[in-house]
mmCIF file of C-alpha atoms in Angstrom:
data_model
loop_
_atom_site.group_PDB
_atom_site.id
_atom_site.type_symbol
_atom_site.label_atom_id
_atom_site.label_comp_id
_atom_site.label_asym_id
_atom_site.label_seq_id
_atom_site.Cartn_x
_atom_site.Cartn_y
_atom_site.Cartn_z
ATOM 1 C CA MET A 207 14.347 -20.688 -6.819
ATOM 2 C CA THR A 208 13.902 -19.020 -3.442
ATOM 3 C CA VAL A 209 10.941 -17.137 -2.043
ATOM 4 C CA VAL A 210 11.799 -13.652 -0.784
ATOM 5 C CA GLY A 211 9.588 -10.913 0.548
ATOM 6 C CA PRO A 212 5.866 -10.394 -0.070
ATOM 7 C CA PHE A 213 3.603 -12.393 -2.393
ATOM 8 C CA GLY A 214 6.195 -15.190 -2.597
ATOM 9 C CA LEU A 215 8.451 -13.177 -4.897
ATOM 10 C CA SER A 216 10.849 -15.645 -6.498
ATOM 11 C CA VAL A 217 14.509 -14.672 -6.807
ATOM 12 C CA ARG A 218 16.611 -16.957 -8.963
ATOM 13 C CA ASP A 219 19.986 -15.402 -8.233
ATOM 14 C CA GLN A 220 21.761 -16.405 -5.034
ATOM 15 C CA ALA A 221 23.739 -13.174 -4.739
ATOM 16 C CA LEU A 222 20.615 -11.022 -5.110
ATOM 17 C CA GLU A 223 18.723 -13.232 -2.688
ATOM 18 C CA ALA A 224 21.492 -12.882 -0.110
ATOM 19 C CA ASP A 225 21.617 -9.104 -0.524
ATOM 20 C CA VAL A 226 17.841 -8.741 -0.192
ATOM 21 C CA GLN A 227 17.566 -11.069 2.794
ATOM 22 C CA ALA A 228 20.453 -9.375 4.588
ATOM 23 C CA GLY A 229 18.990 -5.951 3.851
ATOM 24 C CA LEU A 230 15.541 -6.885 5.116
ATOM 25 C CA ALA A 231 17.022 -8.410 8.277
ATOM 26 C CA ALA A 232 18.933 -5.175 8.905
ATOM 27 C CA VAL A 233 15.747 -3.182 8.335
ATOM 28 C CA GLU A 234 13.956 -5.320 10.916
ATOM 29 C CA GLU A 235 16.669 -4.574 13.456
ATOM 30 C CA GLY A 236 16.496 -0.903 12.528
ATOM 31 C CA LEU A 237 12.740 -0.812 13.057
ATOM 32 C CA LEU A 238 13.030 -2.295 16.533
ATOM 33 C CA GLU A 239 15.825 0.115 17.429
ATOM 34 C CA ALA A 240 13.927 3.123 16.078
ATOM 35 C CA THR A 241 10.818 2.263 18.084
ATOM 36 C CA LYS A 242 12.567 2.036 21.449
ATOM 37 C CA SER A 243 11.866 4.701 24.045
ATOM 38 C CA ASP A 244 13.024 5.432 27.571
ATOM 39 C CA VAL A 245 9.338 5.093 28.445
ATOM 40 C CA PRO A 246 8.455 1.361 28.375
ATOM 41 C CA PHE A 247 4.812 1.995 27.497
ATOM 42 C CA ILE A 248 5.799 4.015 24.423
ATOM 43 C CA THR A 249 8.131 1.201 23.330
ATOM 44 C CA GLU A 250 5.300 -1.315 23.704
ATOM 45 C CA ALA A 251 2.849 0.790 21.714
ATOM 46 C CA ALA A 252 5.388 1.784 19.024
ATOM 47 C CA GLN A 253 6.545 -1.807 18.506
ATOM 48 C CA HIS A 254 3.017 -3.183 18.504
ATOM 49 C CA LEU A 255 2.648 -3.267 14.715
ATOM 50 C CA VAL A 256 6.359 -3.828 14.045
ATOM 51 C CA ARG A 257 6.201 -7.109 15.949
ATOM 52 C CA ALA A 258 2.898 -8.040 14.309
ATOM 53 C CA GLY A 259 4.855 -8.467 11.077
ATOM 54 C CA GLY A 260 3.756 -7.371 7.618
ATOM 55 C CA LYS A 261 4.803 -7.694 4.008
ATOM 56 C CA ARG A 262 7.703 -5.198 4.258
ATOM 57 C CA PHE A 263 6.812 -4.388 0.669
ATOM 58 C CA ARG A 264 8.421 -0.936 0.733
ATOM 59 C CA PRO A 265 11.746 -2.042 2.272
ATOM 60 C CA LEU A 266 11.893 -4.817 -0.314
ATOM 61 C CA LEU A 267 11.601 -2.221 -3.067
ATOM 62 C CA VAL A 268 14.366 -0.142 -1.480
ATOM 63 C CA MET A 269 16.655 -3.197 -1.533
ATOM 64 C CA LEU A 270 15.843 -4.053 -5.141
ATOM 65 C CA ALA A 271 16.227 -0.461 -6.355
ATOM 66 C CA ALA A 272 19.595 -0.239 -4.582
ATOM 67 C CA GLN A 273 20.870 -3.013 -6.835
ATOM 68 C CA PHE A 274 21.152 -0.431 -9.630
ATOM 69 C CA GLY A 275 23.966 1.227 -7.677
ATOM 70 C CA ASP A 276 26.015 0.025 -4.741
ATOM 71 C CA PRO A 277 23.544 -1.790 -2.439
ATOM 72 C CA TYR A 278 26.038 -1.760 0.442
ATOM 73 C CA THR A 279 26.211 2.006 0.867
ATOM 74 C CA PRO A 280 25.365 3.142 4.425
ATOM 75 C CA GLY A 281 22.185 5.049 3.564
ATOM 76 C CA VAL A 282 20.237 2.177 1.988
ATOM 77 C CA VAL A 283 19.010 0.404 5.132
ATOM 78 C CA PRO A 284 18.182 3.595 7.086
ATOM 79 C CA SER A 285 16.164 4.914 4.149
ATOM 80 C CA ALA A 286 14.176 1.671 4.100
ATOM 81 C CA VAL A 287 13.552 2.047 7.835
ATOM 82 C CA VAL A 288 12.298 5.603 7.243
ATOM 83 C CA VAL A 289 9.835 4.494 4.584
ATOM 84 C CA GLU A 290 8.502 1.600 6.670
ATOM 85 C CA LEU A 291 8.199 3.735 9.817
ATOM 86 C CA THR A 292 6.208 6.271 7.815
ATOM 87 C CA HIS A 293 3.958 3.531 6.492
ATOM 88 C CA LEU A 294 3.455 2.091 9.991
ATOM 89 C CA ALA A 295 2.611 5.532 11.372
ATOM 90 C CA THR A 296 -0.126 5.952 8.763
ATOM 91 C CA LEU A 297 -1.598 2.595 9.811
ATOM 92 C CA TYR A 298 -1.994 3.772 13.407
ATOM 93 C CA HIS A 299 -3.808 6.868 12.155
ATOM 94 C CA ASP A 300 -5.877 4.973 9.555
ATOM 95 C CA ASP A 301 -7.161 2.550 12.176
ATOM 96 C CA VAL A 302 -8.394 5.456 14.288
ATOM 97 C CA MET A 303 -10.157 7.040 11.313
ATOM 98 C CA ASP A 304 -11.669 3.699 10.251
ATOM 99 C CA GLU A 305 -12.466 2.607 13.823
ATOM 100 C CA ALA A 306 -10.694 -0.663 13.031
ATOM 101 C CA ASP A 307 -10.461 -3.367 15.673
ATOM 102 C CA VAL A 308 -7.826 -5.594 14.061
ATOM 103 C CA ARG A 309 -4.616 -4.940 12.165
ATOM 104 C CA ARG A 310 -2.242 -7.666 10.952
ATOM 105 C CA GLY A 311 -4.031 -10.295 12.952
ATOM 106 C CA VAL A 312 -3.722 -8.503 16.304
ATOM 107 C CA ALA A 313 -5.834 -5.932 18.113
ATOM 108 C CA SER A 314 -5.325 -2.487 16.615
ATOM 109 C CA ALA A 315 -3.597 0.082 18.804
ATOM 110 C CA ASN A 316 -6.792 2.116 19.091
ATOM 111 C CA ALA A 317 -8.773 -0.958 20.159
ATOM 112 C CA ARG A 318 -6.143 -1.848 22.742
ATOM 113 C CA TRP A 319 -5.213 1.553 24.163
ATOM 114 C CA GLY A 320 -7.724 4.032 22.757
ATOM 115 C CA ASN A 321 -7.665 6.622 19.983
ATOM 116 C CA SER A 322 -5.440 9.151 21.732
ATOM 117 C CA VAL A 323 -2.625 6.680 22.330
ATOM 118 C CA ALA A 324 -2.905 5.372 18.753
ATOM 119 C CA VAL A 325 -2.696 8.862 17.225
ATOM 120 C CA LEU A 326 0.208 9.892 19.445
ATOM 121 C CA THR A 327 2.063 6.651 18.731
ATOM 122 C CA GLY A 328 1.723 7.338 15.022
ATOM 123 C CA ASP A 329 3.147 10.795 15.654
ATOM 124 C CA PHE A 330 6.020 9.232 17.613
ATOM 125 C CA LEU A 331 6.858 7.020 14.622
ATOM 126 C CA PHE A 332 6.796 10.024 12.283
ATOM 127 C CA ALA A 333 9.202 11.789 14.647
ATOM 128 C CA ARG A 334 11.577 8.836 14.709
ATOM 129 C CA ALA A 335 11.461 8.574 10.913
ATOM 130 C CA SER A 336 12.329 12.276 10.672
ATOM 131 C CA HIS A 337 15.242 11.832 13.061
ATOM 132 C CA ILE A 338 16.759 9.097 10.875
ATOM 133 C CA LEU A 339 15.955 11.059 7.732
ATOM 134 C CA ALA A 340 17.898 14.088 8.950
ATOM 135 C CA ASP A 341 21.120 12.064 8.724
ATOM 136 C CA LEU A 342 20.419 11.146 5.089
ATOM 137 C CA GLY A 343 20.735 14.698 3.776
ATOM 138 C CA PRO A 344 18.518 17.609 2.729
ATOM 139 C CA GLU A 345 17.521 16.025 -0.597
ATOM 140 C CA ALA A 346 16.153 12.981 1.202
ATOM 141 C CA VAL A 347 14.278 15.248 3.618
ATOM 142 C CA ARG A 348 12.742 17.166 0.707
ATOM 143 C CA ILE A 349 11.674 13.973 -1.114
ATOM 144 C CA GLN A 350 10.086 12.544 2.017
ATOM 145 C CA ALA A 351 8.322 15.825 2.822
ATOM 146 C CA GLU A 352 6.825 16.045 -0.664
ATOM 147 C CA ALA A 353 5.646 12.437 -0.488
ATOM 148 C CA PHE A 354 4.174 12.973 2.960
ATOM 149 C CA GLU A 355 2.269 16.001 1.700
ATOM 150 C CA ARG A 356 0.879 13.910 -1.159
ATOM 151 C CA LEU A 357 -0.037 11.113 1.237
ATOM 152 C CA VAL A 358 -1.964 13.453 3.539
ATOM 153 C CA THR A 359 -3.576 15.211 0.565
ATOM 154 C CA GLY A 360 -4.759 11.839 -0.720
ATOM 155 C CA GLN A 361 -6.287 11.044 2.652
ATOM 156 C CA ILE A 362 -8.044 14.415 2.791
ATOM 157 C CA LEU A 363 -9.361 13.996 -0.758
ATOM 158 C CA GLU A 364 -10.719 10.576 0.172
ATOM 159 C CA THR A 365 -12.464 12.044 3.203
ATOM 160 C CA ALA A 366 -13.857 15.018 1.274
ATOM 161 C CA GLY A 367 -14.997 13.009 -1.744
ATOM 162 C CA PRO A 368 -14.993 14.126 -5.392
ATOM 163 C CA ARG A 369 -15.948 17.704 -6.144
ATOM 164 C CA ASP A 370 -19.066 18.387 -8.195
ATOM 165 C CA GLY A 371 -18.674 17.248 -11.774
ATOM 166 C CA ARG A 372 -15.556 15.160 -11.105
ATOM 167 C CA ASP A 373 -15.590 11.536 -12.239
ATOM 168 C CA PRO A 374 -15.590 9.504 -8.984
ATOM 169 C CA ILE A 375 -13.275 6.898 -10.511
ATOM 170 C CA ASP A 376 -10.715 9.506 -11.586
ATOM 171 C CA HIS A 377 -10.962 11.015 -8.107
ATOM 172 C CA TYR A 378 -10.421 7.629 -6.494
ATOM 173 C CA LEU A 379 -7.347 6.871 -8.621
ATOM 174 C CA ASP A 380 -5.900 10.259 -7.618
ATOM 175 C CA VAL A 381 -6.528 9.351 -3.975
ATOM 176 C CA LEU A 382 -4.653 6.057 -4.390
ATOM 177 C CA ALA A 383 -1.743 7.759 -6.151
ATOM 178 C CA GLY A 384 -1.382 10.000 -3.118
ATOM 179 C CA LYS A 385 -2.166 7.593 -0.296
ATOM 180 C CA THR A 386 -0.261 4.563 -1.609
ATOM 181 C CA GLY A 387 1.657 5.368 -4.783
ATOM 182 C CA SER A 388 3.613 8.280 -3.299
ATOM 183 C CA LEU A 389 5.343 6.283 -0.551
ATOM 184 C CA VAL A 390 6.014 3.261 -2.756
ATOM 185 C CA ALA A 391 7.598 5.649 -5.255
ATOM 186 C CA VAL A 392 9.799 7.089 -2.490
ATOM 187 C CA ALA A 393 10.934 3.572 -1.549
ATOM 188 C CA CYS A 394 12.195 3.058 -5.092
ATOM 189 C CA ARG A 395 13.774 6.521 -5.288
ATOM 190 C CA PHE A 396 15.554 6.143 -1.951
ATOM 191 C CA GLY A 397 16.985 2.769 -2.928
ATOM 192 C CA ALA A 398 18.359 4.168 -6.157
ATOM 193 C CA MET A 399 19.490 7.483 -4.697
ATOM 194 C CA MET A 400 21.201 6.074 -1.599
ATOM 195 C CA SER A 401 23.043 3.489 -3.685
ATOM 196 C CA GLY A 402 24.433 6.159 -6.005
ATOM 197 C CA ALA A 403 22.499 5.051 -9.093
ATOM 198 C CA GLU A 404 22.186 7.440 -12.036
ATOM 199 C CA GLU A 405 19.505 10.125 -11.728
ATOM 200 C CA SER A 406 17.797 8.809 -14.863
ATOM 201 C CA THR A 407 17.615 5.370 -13.252
ATOM 202 C CA ALA A 408 16.187 6.842 -10.056
ATOM 203 C CA ASN A 409 13.512 8.649 -12.083
ATOM 204 C CA ILE A 410 12.524 5.451 -13.892
ATOM 205 C CA LEU A 411 12.292 3.506 -10.640
ATOM 206 C CA THR A 412 10.236 6.285 -9.051
ATOM 207 C CA GLN A 413 7.710 6.139 -11.896
ATOM 208 C CA TYR A 414 7.649 2.360 -11.570
ATOM 209 C CA GLY A 415 6.924 2.614 -7.835
ATOM 210 C CA GLU A 416 4.105 5.104 -8.336
ATOM 211 C CA ARG A 417 2.285 2.784 -10.731
ATOM 212 C CA LEU A 418 3.051 -0.387 -8.809
ATOM 213 C CA GLY A 419 1.749 1.177 -5.598
ATOM 214 C CA THR A 420 -1.557 2.012 -7.246
ATOM 215 C CA ALA A 421 -1.794 -1.491 -8.745
ATOM 216 C CA PHE A 422 -1.056 -2.954 -5.315
ATOM 217 C CA GLN A 423 -3.966 -1.070 -3.730
ATOM 218 C CA LEU A 424 -6.316 -1.888 -6.607
ATOM 219 C CA ALA A 425 -5.457 -5.572 -6.143
ATOM 220 C CA ASP A 426 -6.506 -5.199 -2.496
ATOM 221 C CA ASP A 427 -9.815 -3.725 -3.691
ATOM 222 C CA VAL A 428 -10.419 -6.754 -5.897
ATOM 223 C CA LEU A 429 -9.349 -9.183 -3.166
ATOM 224 C CA ASP A 430 -11.778 -7.628 -0.702
ATOM 225 C CA ILE A 431 -14.583 -8.740 -2.997
ATOM 226 C CA ALA A 432 -13.227 -11.808 -4.767
ATOM 227 C CA SER A 433 -11.247 -13.675 -2.150
ATOM 228 C CA ASP A 434 -12.689 -16.425 -0.006
ATOM 229 C CA SER A 435 -9.545 -16.424 2.097
ATOM 230 C CA HIS A 436 -7.720 -13.784 4.129
ATOM 231 C CA GLU A 437 -5.166 -13.037 1.415
ATOM 232 C CA SER A 438 -5.646 -9.298 1.816
ATOM 233 C CA GLY A 439 -5.094 -9.465 5.582
ATOM 234 C CA LYS A 440 -8.761 -8.640 6.142
ATOM 235 C CA THR A 441 -11.982 -10.637 6.185
ATOM 236 C CA PRO A 442 -13.451 -10.616 2.646
ATOM 237 C CA GLY A 443 -16.029 -7.901 2.199
ATOM 238 C CA THR A 444 -14.630 -5.739 4.999
ATOM 239 C CA ASP A 445 -14.627 -2.604 2.855
ATOM 240 C CA LEU A 446 -18.173 -3.373 1.722
ATOM 241 C CA ARG A 447 -19.378 -3.777 5.283
ATOM 242 C CA GLU A 448 -17.759 -0.488 6.279
ATOM 243 C CA GLY A 449 -19.262 1.359 3.325
ATOM 244 C CA ILE A 450 -15.883 2.167 1.746
ATOM 245 C CA PRO A 451 -16.412 2.784 -2.014
ATOM 246 C CA THR A 452 -13.522 0.855 -3.568
ATOM 247 C CA LEU A 453 -13.024 0.528 -7.317
ATOM 248 C CA PRO A 454 -15.422 -2.412 -7.950
ATOM 249 C CA VAL A 455 -18.210 -0.453 -6.227
ATOM 250 C CA LEU A 456 -17.384 2.694 -8.190
ATOM 251 C CA ARG A 457 -17.412 0.687 -11.432
ATOM 252 C CA LEU A 458 -20.804 -0.725 -10.441
ATOM 253 C CA ARG A 459 -22.180 2.768 -9.799
ATOM 254 C CA ALA A 460 -20.911 3.888 -13.199
ATOM 255 C CA HIS A 461 -22.810 0.992 -14.767
ATOM 256 C CA ALA A 462 -25.987 1.854 -12.866
ATOM 257 C CA GLU A 463 -25.829 5.536 -13.876
ATOM 258 C CA SER A 464 -25.130 4.864 -17.545
ATOM 259 C CA GLU A 465 -27.734 4.569 -20.288
ATOM 260 C CA ALA A 466 -27.043 0.829 -20.381
ATOM 261 C CA GLY A 467 -27.652 0.508 -16.650
ATOM 262 C CA THR A 468 -30.095 -2.212 -15.645
ATOM 263 C CA PRO A 469 -32.631 -2.430 -12.802
ATOM 264 C CA GLU A 470 -30.370 -5.119 -11.318
ATOM 265 C CA ASP A 471 -27.433 -2.675 -11.297
ATOM 266 C CA ARG A 472 -29.488 -0.068 -9.479
ATOM 267 C CA ALA A 473 -30.880 -2.618 -7.027
ATOM 268 C CA LEU A 474 -27.365 -3.755 -6.141
ATOM 269 C CA CYS A 475 -26.304 -0.143 -5.626
ATOM 270 C CA GLU A 476 -29.223 0.310 -3.246
ATOM 271 C CA LEU A 477 -28.249 -2.843 -1.388
ATOM 272 C CA LEU A 478 -24.660 -1.614 -1.019
ATOM 273 C CA ALA A 479 -25.879 1.766 0.206
ATOM 274 C CA GLY A 480 -27.895 0.100 2.947
ATOM 275 C CA ASP A 481 -26.916 -1.462 6.253
ATOM 276 C CA LEU A 482 -24.412 -4.219 5.543
ATOM 277 C CA THR A 483 -23.702 -4.967 9.186
ATOM 278 C CA ASP A 484 -26.457 -7.568 8.777
ATOM 279 C CA ASP A 485 -24.665 -10.790 7.807
ATOM 280 C CA ALA A 486 -27.332 -11.964 5.371
ATOM 281 C CA ARG A 487 -27.434 -8.650 3.485
ATOM 282 C CA HIS A 488 -23.641 -8.529 3.470
ATOM 283 C CA ALA A 489 -23.384 -12.058 2.037
ATOM 284 C CA GLU A 490 -25.964 -11.246 -0.642
ATOM 285 C CA ALA A 491 -24.125 -8.072 -1.662
ATOM 286 C CA LEU A 492 -20.810 -9.912 -1.818
ATOM 287 C CA THR A 493 -22.262 -12.696 -3.972
ATOM 288 C CA LEU A 494 -23.913 -10.287 -6.405
ATOM 289 C CA LEU A 495 -20.854 -8.059 -6.747
ATOM 290 C CA ARG A 496 -18.615 -11.070 -7.383
ATOM 291 C CA ALA A 497 -20.821 -11.964 -10.354
ATOM 292 C CA HIS A 498 -21.033 -8.402 -11.722
ATOM 293 C CA PRO A 499 -18.866 -7.195 -14.647
ATOM 294 C CA ALA A 500 -17.656 -4.332 -12.431
ATOM 295 C CA LEU A 501 -15.343 -6.729 -10.605
ATOM 296 C CA GLU A 502 -13.695 -7.865 -13.827
ATOM 297 C CA GLU A 503 -13.311 -4.246 -14.914
ATOM 298 C CA ALA A 504 -11.518 -3.507 -11.633
ATOM 299 C CA ARG A 505 -9.236 -6.465 -12.303
ATOM 300 C CA ARG A 506 -8.411 -5.040 -15.715
ATOM 301 C CA ASP A 507 -7.595 -1.687 -14.116
ATOM 302 C CA THR A 508 -5.208 -3.479 -11.762
ATOM 303 C CA VAL A 509 -3.523 -5.252 -14.657
ATOM 304 C CA ARG A 510 -3.244 -1.984 -16.575
ATOM 305 C CA TYR A 511 -1.384 -0.227 -13.762
ATOM 306 C CA ALA A 512 0.867 -3.241 -13.206
ATOM 307 C CA GLU A 513 1.700 -3.387 -16.909
ATOM 308 C CA GLU A 514 2.393 0.351 -16.952
ATOM 309 C CA ALA A 515 4.798 -0.215 -14.059
ATOM 310 C CA ARG A 516 6.534 -2.974 -15.993
ATOM 311 C CA ALA A 517 6.744 -0.826 -19.123
ATOM 312 C CA THR A 518 8.551 1.966 -17.273
ATOM 313 C CA LEU A 519 11.404 -0.467 -16.532
ATOM 314 C CA ALA A 520 12.121 -1.044 -20.243
ATOM 315 C CA PRO A 521 15.039 1.447 -20.506
ATOM 316 C CA LEU A 522 16.918 -0.205 -17.629
ATOM 317 C CA PRO A 523 19.597 -2.780 -18.457
ATOM 318 C CA SER A 524 18.659 -6.428 -18.080
ATOM 319 C CA CYS A 525 19.697 -7.775 -14.675
ATOM 320 C CA THR A 526 18.352 -9.943 -11.893
ATOM 321 C CA ALA A 527 17.036 -6.923 -9.965
ATOM 322 C CA LYS A 528 15.055 -5.770 -12.996
ATOM 323 C CA SER A 529 13.640 -9.273 -13.370
ATOM 324 C CA ALA A 530 12.626 -9.238 -9.712
ATOM 325 C CA LEU A 531 10.852 -5.882 -10.128
ATOM 326 C CA GLU A 532 9.033 -7.278 -13.158
ATOM 327 C CA GLY A 533 8.131 -10.291 -11.039
ATOM 328 C CA LEU A 534 6.458 -7.984 -8.537
ATOM 329 C CA CYS A 535 4.202 -6.732 -11.335
ATOM 330 C CA ASP A 536 3.224 -10.344 -12.042
ATOM 331 C CA ALA A 537 2.649 -10.996 -8.336
ATOM 332 C CA VAL A 538 0.345 -7.989 -7.972
ATOM 333 C CA VAL A 539 -1.711 -9.125 -10.970
ATOM 334 C CA HIS A 540 -1.806 -12.677 -9.585
ATOM 335 C CA ARG A 541 -3.216 -11.367 -6.290
ATOM 336 C CA ALA A 542 -6.062 -9.770 -8.212
ATOM 337 C CA GLY A 543 -6.805 -13.038 -10.003
#
């Protein structure tokens, strides 16, 4: 049993392990090549997050989805590079919007070079992704464009908040489907499509990716509250401190606003709405939210999306790649406890 990729995904087949490891190594080379510029400063800024590492979750999915066709076809690795470059570009922009100081254990680009450089570096990565994408054909360009539109729409919806009368939880899940699910879905579609898999197989894997991507983000929401470690890549309670209303907080608010809501629910909501830059208030809020049923409800939501992802795989023939994709569902649930 060998550990491959994020979350310690276990692959029990030597041939699949070799294919995945070789593919991910080629993607890493492709990322470094794609982020080179004739201007040394641009190379340094563009490779900043590439060299900081990361889960390479999306390239892993490309490699696994490609197993349903011919994984050695020339378009598989470049498509994985495109998806990861797009993801990296969004991180540069997200850190500017969130005023983040740290990303992947290193200073964020905006903290190191300022907001303008960070935004423009993200744009540079989008441009390089588009350049590679152009060689993969018009269908690939269309798929990426649609996903990118969904990604940006999700970000705008998050910024704007739910419209009057809209359930905040439904709104939030729509945001996650756009911001995270769309690009994870593209990773699965590209792997299948570039490998020449059947269209029906590509559709199944796309649906799987959409649900798995949402489960992945929901697991991060739970980890931000529940973890005492740095499993999520951030200090526990970071989203709380920054006032970001993740699913456990939204579940808490729903409790407080319901007929069964208690004074304790409402008091915790007030605490969360206050200034959590104070360490004592932050620690109190984290402790109370960890003990609240809202956290367990968010866990159940994570499990539900992961199980929906697994269920979509049912029509596919049994094989080691399918088992690995199912294993990712288990790994996501495990992260959420």
